[in-house]
Amino acid sequence: MKLIQFEFICSRPVPFYAALCNHFLATEHLEISISGKNNRYLIEAVGEQTEIEQLAERISQSFMVSVWLLESHIREVPHREGTNLPLKNIHHQLPFCLHCQPRFGDNQSAEFGDWQLACPICHGEDQLEQDLAIELELLCQDLLEKRTSTFSYQDHTLTLSLDELPPALTVNPTRSQVLICNPNTLPQHFIVPEQHVLALSSLEKPRVTVRPNPNQTALTRALYDIVFGYDRILAIVTERLRQLGVGYVHYQAERYQPLVTWLNEGWSEVQANPNAFPITPVRAVEPLHEDGCFSHINAFWHKGRIHFNHQPIENTVSHEHIATCALLAGGIDHSDSRNSAVIYFGEAGFDEIVTEDKFTRTETFLRQQPMSTFGYDLIAQLEQADQKTVLDKFKQQYPEQYQALHQLNLAGFEQKVSGIFAIAATVLGLDGQNVSELNDRLQAQAMSYPNYRGEQIDFDIDPDAEGRSIDWKKMIGSLMSYRLITEEHDIPQLAFGIYDSLADKLSNWIEHLDQQVGVKSVVLAGKGFTNEVFAWRTALRIGKNYPININRKLDLEGANISAGSLYLKVRRK
């Protein structure tokens, strides 16, 4: 008989995997051993080939794919790594699993619609109130008749609509939220890469950002955050709506599933919300400070781990130090952030590149300097610079885009790379009510470009700025020059070229920093890297020469900043 090991390697803890290991340990007649060290879950068994094959089938029917699963293996091993002791830290909030969902969530099942169905594997029925009363069939009929329906359960109010919800009802002014009812018709409505489909189907049921299929006309936004039914009620509702011919619905909720983004060949959470979804503690060495708070996410160290909770208190992290905190968070895994650099393009603070040398001294290489808020001031600065000639030609050839640039408002994004992207989107004639929407339009255009070669747009250091900063005037002048000699169908190539050119320049700057301070790894952080085209090109360009460091146990902008602040060498008041 052979000793066979089933291995699941994850980027962060998956409590349900630990619970499954315990389940197989307790229920199998074979001699089972299990382990869950370092986010590596093992089930080991000795048996005849037929017994092992049957066990493999049961495991495959139980282990839902996790968005945090990096790889899995089945192999013969010479000795056991696991033990016969149950794993700890198995508490999870999974509403359903592969064992129970087909029973209550499939209209062909006799138990369809029974959201209180008891499950011996995930115990998802415990997530719902026992006296919950809701008429799901009436809800679906009401939606079809009135095209909008609002209902509440579990102190949670949800609005479903067959039409686009007004901006005031969406999670932010620009990104519409969509609940998928029929996964089989998903490609008819959205362009969804394979890894995004797997994420949507995973046990975490996160939201992912995709663009609509250009062949349909009902979806008018540039990008959408989409999600599959993520609890028992919505699993039943979406299945019933699928029966009634509904492929998707727009929705607005009080609490949203975590948003994840594809970054450097893996998934990263964009921003954690400990008020809705507890953050798993992270193993770390003793820090310099007891606690730290950023974006209402409080981090504190206790017994060798960093713990997190929601706190309605002010940030303890100043804008001056956000990028450095992101750098330090990247080194928490191995307790060392020396000889590394961080590229932080985020929502808060400054867009920066910061390095730490072998003596743990940090230095800011680049900090984006503020641009003018209003478009007419931006135009005035272009007229007074070397870009006046190309600006005059652009004004004559594209008067509508010039007028849109004149009316542009960058409030809140003057010191952000996303502000530069908004100017670029306006130059390309893309419509948007605000900076975020313009960024979505530009990203969607780049996503539609089928090739990997874009025009080389100038991204250089501004010689007139205080400190190092991207010369936005030269970049916009370069883009205008290309726009004057290209056609409408070339806009996707120009959009792609913007991101690829900046990624190339970032790679050059990292090489320069390597010569100055020695760079052994590069941390990518901030919500700016939720732009998956820009993130892809940046990781590809830099990753050719340097390891990309993304601490997937933490998010891109939130808990990572809080955790990193515990190690910040700054005396607090």
XYZ file of C-alpha atoms in Angstrom:
573
model
C 0.000 0.000 0.000
C 1.125 3.540 -0.734
C 1.153 6.685 1.373
C -0.611 9.371 -0.681
C -0.581 13.069 0.130
C -3.244 15.572 -0.981
C -1.738 19.054 -0.807
C -3.402 22.488 -1.056
C -1.014 25.464 -0.954
C -2.677 28.831 -0.297
C -1.538 32.453 -0.161
C -3.431 33.110 3.060
C -5.322 31.012 5.629
C -8.466 29.265 4.368
C -10.347 28.207 7.527
C -12.794 26.033 5.592
C -9.895 23.959 4.265
C -8.810 23.398 7.872
C -12.373 22.379 8.747
C -12.405 19.930 5.825
C -9.133 18.400 6.993
C -10.742 17.811 10.392
C -13.831 16.361 8.721
C -11.831 13.785 6.778
C -9.769 12.960 9.856
C -12.946 12.225 11.809
C -14.987 10.381 9.177
C -12.602 8.307 7.051
C -11.952 4.660 7.867
C -8.453 4.935 6.387
C -5.480 5.897 8.520
C -5.551 9.665 7.971
C -3.101 12.375 8.998
C -3.580 16.108 8.419
C -1.664 19.368 8.637
C -2.345 23.069 8.128
C 1.008 24.729 8.705
C 1.948 27.899 6.815
C -1.283 27.918 4.781
C -0.413 24.478 3.401
C -3.226 22.024 3.988
C -2.469 18.294 3.835
C -4.528 15.131 3.941
C -2.448 11.937 3.966
C -3.724 8.383 3.743
C -2.473 4.821 3.343
C -4.635 2.432 1.359
C -5.148 0.236 -1.650
C -5.412 1.954 -5.014
C -9.196 1.604 -5.097
C -9.511 3.098 -1.611
C -7.242 6.022 -2.512
C -9.195 6.680 -5.709
C -12.445 6.761 -3.753
C -10.888 9.112 -1.200
C -9.634 11.370 -4.001
C -13.165 11.535 -5.391
C -14.597 12.517 -2.011
C -11.919 15.175 -1.541
C -12.539 16.648 -5.006
C -16.264 16.809 -4.228
C -15.604 18.668 -0.971
C -12.723 21.076 -1.616
C -14.230 24.066 -3.405
C -11.613 26.152 -5.184
C -10.476 29.037 -2.998
C -9.467 32.361 -4.469
C -6.368 32.018 -2.266
C -5.431 28.564 -3.606
C -2.080 28.790 -5.383
C -1.586 25.149 -6.342
C -2.669 21.647 -5.404
C -0.972 18.259 -5.749
C -1.591 14.557 -5.271
C 1.603 12.587 -4.779
C 3.102 9.536 -3.171
C 5.352 10.497 -0.254
C 7.883 8.451 1.766
C 6.682 9.588 5.208
C 3.924 11.555 6.872
C 4.107 15.273 7.576
C 0.758 15.507 9.322
C -0.637 14.157 12.580
C -3.923 12.711 13.793
C -4.711 15.839 15.829
C -7.537 18.165 14.698
C -6.519 21.559 13.344
C -7.354 24.774 15.163
C -8.575 28.076 13.681
C -11.339 26.438 11.661
C -13.982 29.129 12.245
C -15.379 30.328 8.940
C -18.436 32.180 7.625
C -19.130 30.003 4.606
C -22.890 30.002 3.851
C -22.791 26.903 1.661
C -20.457 24.360 0.109
C -20.371 21.719 -2.622
C -22.249 19.328 -0.354
C -25.354 21.460 0.309
C -25.563 24.059 -2.477
C -26.744 21.605 -5.180
C -29.555 20.521 -2.863
C -31.093 23.886 -1.913
C -29.769 25.923 -4.860
C -30.658 23.720 -7.860
C -34.216 24.020 -9.146
C -34.147 20.327 -10.113
C -33.642 19.306 -6.485
C -36.593 18.365 -4.272
C -35.040 20.551 -1.559
C -34.725 23.647 -3.781
C -35.410 26.822 -1.850
C -34.772 25.369 1.605
C -32.242 27.902 2.841
C -32.331 26.335 6.321
C -31.094 22.988 5.001
C -28.643 21.574 7.536
C -25.172 20.797 6.189
C -22.831 18.496 8.153
C -19.812 19.873 6.269
C -20.036 23.690 6.330
C -22.965 24.212 8.750
C -23.969 27.177 6.602
C -27.487 27.140 8.053
C -26.002 28.659 11.212
C -25.285 31.864 9.280
C -29.030 32.597 8.965
C -31.601 33.568 11.574
C -33.772 30.616 12.526
C -37.010 32.616 12.245
C -36.121 34.230 8.916
C -39.275 34.687 6.835
C -39.005 35.811 3.224
C -41.085 34.929 0.166
C -38.441 34.470 -2.499
C -40.899 33.539 -5.246
C -42.921 36.714 -4.653
C -39.686 38.701 -4.596
C -38.683 37.393 -8.032
C -42.126 38.054 -9.500
C -42.122 41.548 -8.002
C -38.765 42.227 -9.650
C -40.042 41.139 -13.066
C -43.193 43.245 -12.758
C -41.732 46.423 -11.264
C -38.151 45.993 -12.582
C -36.864 46.914 -9.110
C -37.305 45.153 -5.780
C -35.952 45.886 -2.310
C -35.941 43.372 0.531
C -34.231 42.845 3.868
C -32.815 39.876 5.754
C -30.206 39.414 8.453
C -30.254 43.192 9.126
C -29.187 43.541 5.511
C -31.109 45.503 2.867
C -30.658 44.675 -0.796
C -32.038 46.362 -3.913
C -32.225 44.383 -7.154
C -32.949 46.020 -10.488
C -33.254 44.916 -14.095
C -32.014 48.372 -15.115
C -28.897 50.364 -14.288
C -29.233 51.886 -10.837
C -28.667 55.636 -10.573
C -25.168 56.607 -9.424
C -26.413 57.625 -5.969
C -27.423 54.016 -5.283
C -24.213 52.311 -6.342
C -21.208 51.585 -4.161
C -19.445 54.629 -5.575
C -20.352 57.227 -8.214
C -18.782 55.324 -11.080
C -18.733 51.562 -10.634
C -22.015 49.719 -11.060
C -22.530 46.448 -9.156
C -23.956 43.398 -10.947
C -25.221 40.097 -9.525
C -24.892 37.242 -12.019
C -27.925 34.939 -12.237
C -26.930 32.697 -15.139
C -23.215 31.830 -15.316
C -23.793 30.052 -18.642
C -24.712 33.329 -20.375
C -21.959 35.341 -18.683
C -19.869 35.684 -21.906
C -22.866 37.212 -23.688
C -22.813 40.148 -21.303
C -19.235 40.527 -20.067
C -15.651 39.838 -21.137
C -14.481 37.609 -18.291
C -11.011 35.979 -18.310
C -10.783 32.372 -17.161
C -9.122 33.193 -13.837
C -11.920 35.669 -13.074
C -14.549 32.988 -13.705
C -12.742 30.705 -11.252
C -12.646 33.503 -8.667
C -16.365 34.186 -9.073
C -17.059 30.485 -8.489
C -14.681 30.165 -5.539
C -15.828 29.541 -1.996
C -15.151 33.205 -1.053
C -17.455 34.515 -3.832
C -15.559 37.829 -4.256
C -16.363 40.659 -6.629
C -14.175 41.105 -9.707
C -13.990 43.980 -12.176
C -14.698 43.309 -15.854
C -15.777 45.188 -18.950
C -19.063 44.615 -20.763
C -19.266 42.681 -24.003
C -19.176 45.294 -26.805
C -21.838 43.331 -28.710
C -24.552 44.232 -26.208
C -26.076 47.686 -25.659
C -27.790 47.472 -22.258
C -24.561 47.867 -20.273
C -23.300 51.407 -20.800
C -20.639 51.746 -18.098
C -16.973 51.211 -18.895
C -16.417 48.634 -16.141
C -18.561 46.661 -13.720
C -17.963 44.864 -10.449
C -19.693 41.501 -10.787
C -20.407 38.725 -8.291
C -22.178 35.369 -8.077
C -24.829 34.630 -5.440
C -22.818 34.773 -2.230
C -25.233 33.553 0.444
C -28.047 31.044 0.624
C -30.799 33.573 -0.064
C -29.090 34.976 -3.150
C -28.109 31.519 -4.391
C -31.811 30.638 -4.454
C -32.920 33.999 -5.883
C -30.388 33.919 -8.724
C -31.317 30.329 -9.607
C -35.011 31.233 -9.754
C -34.275 34.326 -11.854
C -32.164 32.173 -14.162
C -35.219 29.958 -14.642
C -37.209 33.055 -15.533
C -34.695 34.055 -18.216
C -32.739 36.707 -16.297
C -28.986 36.634 -16.923
C -27.983 39.300 -14.400
C -29.396 42.051 -12.204
C -27.960 45.306 -10.958
C -27.859 45.507 -7.194
C -27.173 47.826 -4.303
C -26.376 46.547 -0.821
C -25.360 47.745 2.609
C -22.474 45.296 2.624
C -20.515 44.100 -0.381
C -18.389 41.047 -0.932
C -14.626 41.721 -0.906
C -13.263 43.076 -4.182
C -10.192 41.245 -5.490
C -7.851 42.092 -8.334
C -5.491 39.981 -10.463
C -1.951 41.131 -9.696
C 1.291 39.364 -10.610
C -0.366 36.025 -11.422
C -2.443 35.881 -8.257
C -5.389 37.422 -6.464
C -5.085 40.273 -3.984
C -7.805 41.796 -1.849
C -8.244 45.490 -2.615
C -9.326 46.771 0.798
C -10.312 44.735 3.828
C -13.426 45.497 5.857
C -13.093 43.966 9.336
C -16.529 45.312 10.239
C -18.072 42.853 7.758
C -15.406 40.183 7.257
C -12.910 39.401 10.046
C -9.263 39.654 9.013
C -7.174 36.605 9.841
C -4.285 37.486 12.206
C -0.849 37.574 10.585
C 2.248 36.039 12.163
C 4.889 38.739 12.771
C 7.823 39.710 14.974
C 7.271 42.125 17.842
C 6.761 45.641 16.411
C 7.837 49.098 17.565
C 4.315 50.307 18.347
C 1.402 48.678 20.143
C -1.190 49.582 17.549
C -1.843 51.579 14.408
C -4.969 52.659 12.555
C -5.556 53.479 8.913
C -8.901 53.823 7.128
C -10.686 52.634 10.313
C -8.707 49.380 10.284
C -6.905 49.046 13.597
C -3.883 46.746 13.825
C -2.396 45.532 17.105
C 0.200 42.918 18.036
C -0.599 40.089 20.456
C 1.248 36.836 21.107
C 3.300 36.799 17.938
C 0.560 37.896 15.567
C -0.895 41.105 14.213
C -4.647 41.265 14.817
C -7.160 43.607 13.217
C -10.494 45.162 14.095
C -12.678 48.049 13.006
C -12.189 51.298 14.910
C -14.054 54.579 14.273
C -10.973 56.585 15.203
C -8.691 58.900 13.287
C -5.703 57.563 11.385
C -2.467 57.246 13.297
C -0.664 57.159 9.927
C 0.142 60.500 8.310
C 0.061 60.957 4.541
C 3.830 61.372 4.691
C 4.304 57.763 5.783
C 1.641 55.730 3.955
C 4.009 54.488 1.246
C 6.666 53.588 3.813
C 4.075 51.630 5.808
C 3.176 49.730 2.639
C 6.874 48.958 2.168
C 7.192 47.652 5.723
C 4.038 45.548 5.335
C 5.620 43.829 2.364
C 8.398 42.577 4.627
C 6.230 41.311 7.483
C 6.220 37.788 6.062
C 9.978 37.402 6.379
C 10.567 40.095 9.024
C 12.844 42.046 6.739
C 12.140 44.851 4.272
C 15.760 45.884 3.742
C 17.035 46.488 0.213
C 13.548 46.838 -1.172
C 11.445 49.455 -2.899
C 7.726 50.151 -2.901
C 5.647 51.645 -5.671
C 2.585 53.019 -3.929
C -0.134 54.395 -6.175
C -3.115 54.683 -3.886
C -6.266 56.454 -2.857
C -4.832 58.112 0.240
C -1.607 60.001 0.719
C 0.931 60.626 -2.016
C 1.771 58.481 -5.021
C 5.372 57.578 -4.264
C 8.369 55.364 -4.798
C 10.214 54.740 -1.528
C 13.311 52.627 -0.861
C 14.856 51.044 2.216
C 18.579 50.317 2.211
C 20.532 47.627 4.061
C 20.691 49.875 7.147
C 16.846 50.187 7.161
C 17.085 53.834 6.129
C 14.146 54.901 3.963
C 14.255 57.502 1.227
C 11.646 58.884 -1.138
C 12.753 58.669 -4.743
C 9.576 60.013 -6.342
C 6.572 61.842 -4.924
C 3.966 63.101 -7.340
C 3.622 66.863 -7.018
C 0.178 68.518 -7.144
C -1.279 69.598 -10.459
C -3.903 72.298 -10.841
C -7.445 71.295 -9.993
C -9.192 72.812 -13.001
C -8.724 72.031 -16.658
C -8.434 75.638 -17.743
C -5.432 76.042 -15.432
C -3.888 72.866 -16.852
C -4.319 74.280 -20.360
C -2.724 77.551 -19.294
C 0.316 75.670 -18.011
C 0.597 73.721 -21.264
C 0.436 76.991 -23.209
C 3.332 78.371 -21.187
C 5.452 75.248 -21.659
C 7.044 73.446 -24.584
C 3.654 71.885 -25.382
C 2.060 75.093 -26.722
C 2.528 74.198 -30.404
C 1.036 70.709 -30.126
C -1.758 72.072 -27.917
C -2.731 74.618 -30.576
C -2.859 71.888 -33.230
C -4.871 69.651 -30.918
C -7.344 72.444 -30.233
C -7.872 72.968 -33.953
C -8.216 69.268 -34.846
C -10.190 68.141 -31.778
C -12.194 71.117 -30.469
C -14.627 68.938 -28.474
C -11.837 67.179 -26.603
C -10.162 70.536 -25.987
C -13.385 71.873 -24.492
C -13.749 68.773 -22.310
C -10.178 69.285 -21.113
C -11.042 72.899 -20.331
C -13.925 71.743 -18.109
C -12.037 68.922 -16.379
C -12.028 68.896 -12.569
C -9.316 66.905 -10.772
C -10.462 67.712 -7.228
C -8.956 65.151 -4.869
C -6.683 63.686 -7.544
C -4.266 66.552 -8.188
C -1.359 64.626 -6.683
C -2.256 61.244 -8.165
C -1.157 59.297 -11.218
C -4.875 58.615 -11.683
C -5.254 62.369 -12.190
C -2.783 62.177 -15.083
C -4.708 59.204 -16.476
C -7.914 61.280 -16.300
C -6.290 64.032 -18.366
C -5.123 61.401 -20.847
C -8.621 59.913 -21.104
C -10.030 63.357 -21.838
C -7.430 63.952 -24.552
C -8.465 60.649 -26.158
C -12.083 61.804 -26.230
C -13.372 59.405 -23.574
C -16.442 60.517 -21.645
C -16.600 60.575 -17.866
C -18.407 62.496 -15.172
C -15.439 62.410 -12.810
C -11.854 61.249 -12.464
C -12.771 57.704 -11.421
C -15.075 57.230 -14.388
C -12.462 58.603 -16.781
C -9.960 56.118 -15.353
C -12.431 53.297 -15.921
C -12.948 54.414 -19.527
C -9.216 54.497 -20.183
C -8.692 51.092 -18.577
C -11.552 49.559 -20.580
C -10.033 50.854 -23.816
C -6.664 49.328 -22.914
C -8.339 46.032 -22.005
C -9.869 45.880 -25.483
C -6.466 46.153 -27.193
C -5.598 42.650 -28.483
C -1.827 43.107 -28.846
C 1.054 43.728 -26.467
C 2.745 46.650 -28.198
C 1.569 50.186 -27.630
C 2.906 53.591 -28.564
C 5.728 54.871 -26.367
C 4.354 57.808 -24.395
C 6.862 60.061 -22.624
C 7.028 59.637 -18.840
C 9.944 61.595 -17.464
C 10.921 63.409 -14.292
C 9.709 67.012 -14.191
C 12.871 69.167 -14.053
C 10.921 72.097 -12.564
C 9.191 70.221 -9.737
C 10.242 70.230 -6.106
C 11.785 66.793 -5.762
C 11.198 64.092 -8.344
C 7.757 64.017 -9.929
C 6.294 62.769 -13.210
C 6.258 65.519 -15.830
C 2.551 65.436 -16.680
C 2.886 68.240 -19.237
C 5.452 66.341 -21.312
C 3.367 63.169 -21.065
C 0.171 64.888 -22.232
C 2.041 66.678 -25.007
C 3.426 63.346 -26.183
C -0.066 61.811 -26.154
C -1.505 64.745 -28.095
C 1.180 64.300 -30.734
C 0.156 60.666 -31.235
C -3.528 61.559 -31.250
C -2.973 64.058 -34.068
C -1.647 61.327 -36.380
C -3.917 58.424 -35.384
C -7.503 57.406 -36.076
C -10.424 56.641 -33.773
C -9.743 52.903 -33.940
C -6.216 53.512 -32.589
C -7.466 54.730 -29.185
C -7.197 51.273 -27.515
C -3.560 51.062 -28.626
C -2.849 54.525 -27.228
C -4.576 53.647 -23.940
C -2.511 50.473 -23.658
C 0.618 52.440 -24.537
C 0.026 54.854 -21.662
C 0.095 52.069 -19.076
C 2.902 50.128 -20.728
C 5.069 53.226 -21.098
C 4.684 54.161 -17.443
C 5.420 50.556 -16.444
C 8.573 50.647 -18.567
C 9.661 53.897 -16.956
C 9.005 52.502 -13.471
C 11.233 49.557 -14.348
C 13.996 51.941 -15.439
C 13.704 53.895 -12.203
C 13.945 50.701 -10.137
C 17.121 49.746 -12.018
C 18.522 53.187 -11.221
C 17.639 52.745 -7.548
C 19.273 49.328 -7.553
C 22.541 50.979 -8.507
C 22.125 53.558 -5.740
C 20.869 51.599 -2.722
C 20.573 47.982 -3.876
C 17.075 46.681 -4.604
C 16.372 42.982 -4.066
C 12.573 43.111 -4.289
C 9.780 45.514 -5.217
C 6.501 45.903 -3.329
C 3.409 46.956 -5.288
C 0.716 48.580 -3.156
C -2.285 50.868 -3.372
C -5.614 50.867 -5.156
C -3.904 52.145 -8.299
C -2.951 48.529 -8.975
C -6.590 47.489 -9.251
C -6.142 48.675 -12.832
C -5.305 45.207 -14.106
C -3.721 46.359 -17.372
C -1.355 48.734 -15.597
C -0.710 46.141 -12.875
C 0.022 43.452 -15.470
C 2.482 45.584 -17.422
C 4.194 46.873 -14.271
C 4.661 43.399 -12.782
C 5.848 42.091 -16.144
C 8.348 44.895 -16.765
C 9.811 44.995 -13.263
C 9.489 41.261 -12.674
C 11.980 40.496 -15.430
C 14.780 41.721 -13.177
C 13.399 41.865 -9.631
C 11.115 39.703 -7.484
C 7.686 41.271 -7.063
C 6.658 41.259 -3.407
C 2.921 41.228 -2.736
C 1.844 40.198 0.745
C -1.417 38.465 -0.176
C -2.235 37.833 3.481
C -3.091 41.532 3.565
C -4.915 43.873 1.224
C -3.500 46.470 -1.168
C -4.586 49.546 0.763
C -5.981 49.297 4.259
C -4.873 46.558 6.628
C -1.419 46.539 5.031
C -0.904 50.206 5.939
C -2.149 49.627 9.498
C 0.144 46.624 9.933
C 3.148 48.380 8.422
C 2.667 51.368 10.721
C 3.505 49.147 13.702
C 7.099 49.003 12.413
C 7.431 52.653 11.385
C 10.479 54.310 12.950
C 8.651 57.468 13.938
C 8.069 58.710 17.466
C 4.367 59.141 18.099
C 2.863 62.007 20.048
